[in-house]
Amino acid sequence: MMTTLIDTLDILIVVAALSSAWLWFRSSRRRVRRVSRHEEFNHADLNRVVTALNRTQLLNSRAALATAIAGLFAGFRWLLELFR
């Protein structure tokens, strides 16, 4: 029973860490088109920048949550090993 629980926690730790890495990779891949100094900066450009920032912030917060979950699973696993 205890071995199954520890193995399950190990798998959950790996899944949470991989999802965190994948989310941070996705948030770092989004690029915003640069505005040339010869262009006029308009509302569409500002909207594009704000949208990109919002998407990046959402992905970063999800990645941070996945990292926190991985840390919690690792803590639970450590406690199980301590009381084994």
GROMACS .gro file of N, CA and C in nm, residues 79-84:
model
   18
   79LEU      N    1   0.746   1.327   0.348
   79LEU     CA    2   0.683   1.290   0.475
   79LEU      C    3   0.653   1.140   0.481
   80LEU      N    4   0.608   1.084   0.370
   80LEU     CA    5   0.582   0.939   0.368
   80LEU      C    6   0.711   0.860   0.391
   81GLU      N    7   0.819   0.905   0.330
   81GLU     CA    8   0.948   0.837   0.350
   81GLU      C    9   0.995   0.852   0.495
   82LEU      N   10   0.965   0.967   0.555
   82LEU     CA   11   1.007   0.993   0.692
   82LEU      C   12   0.936   0.900   0.790
   83PHE      N   13   0.809   0.873   0.766
   83PHE     CA   14   0.731   0.789   0.858
   83PHE      C   15   0.718   0.644   0.811
   84ARG      N   16   0.795   0.605   0.716
   84ARG     CA   17   0.791   0.469   0.662
   84ARG      C   18   0.848   0.370   0.759
   0.00000   0.00000   0.00000
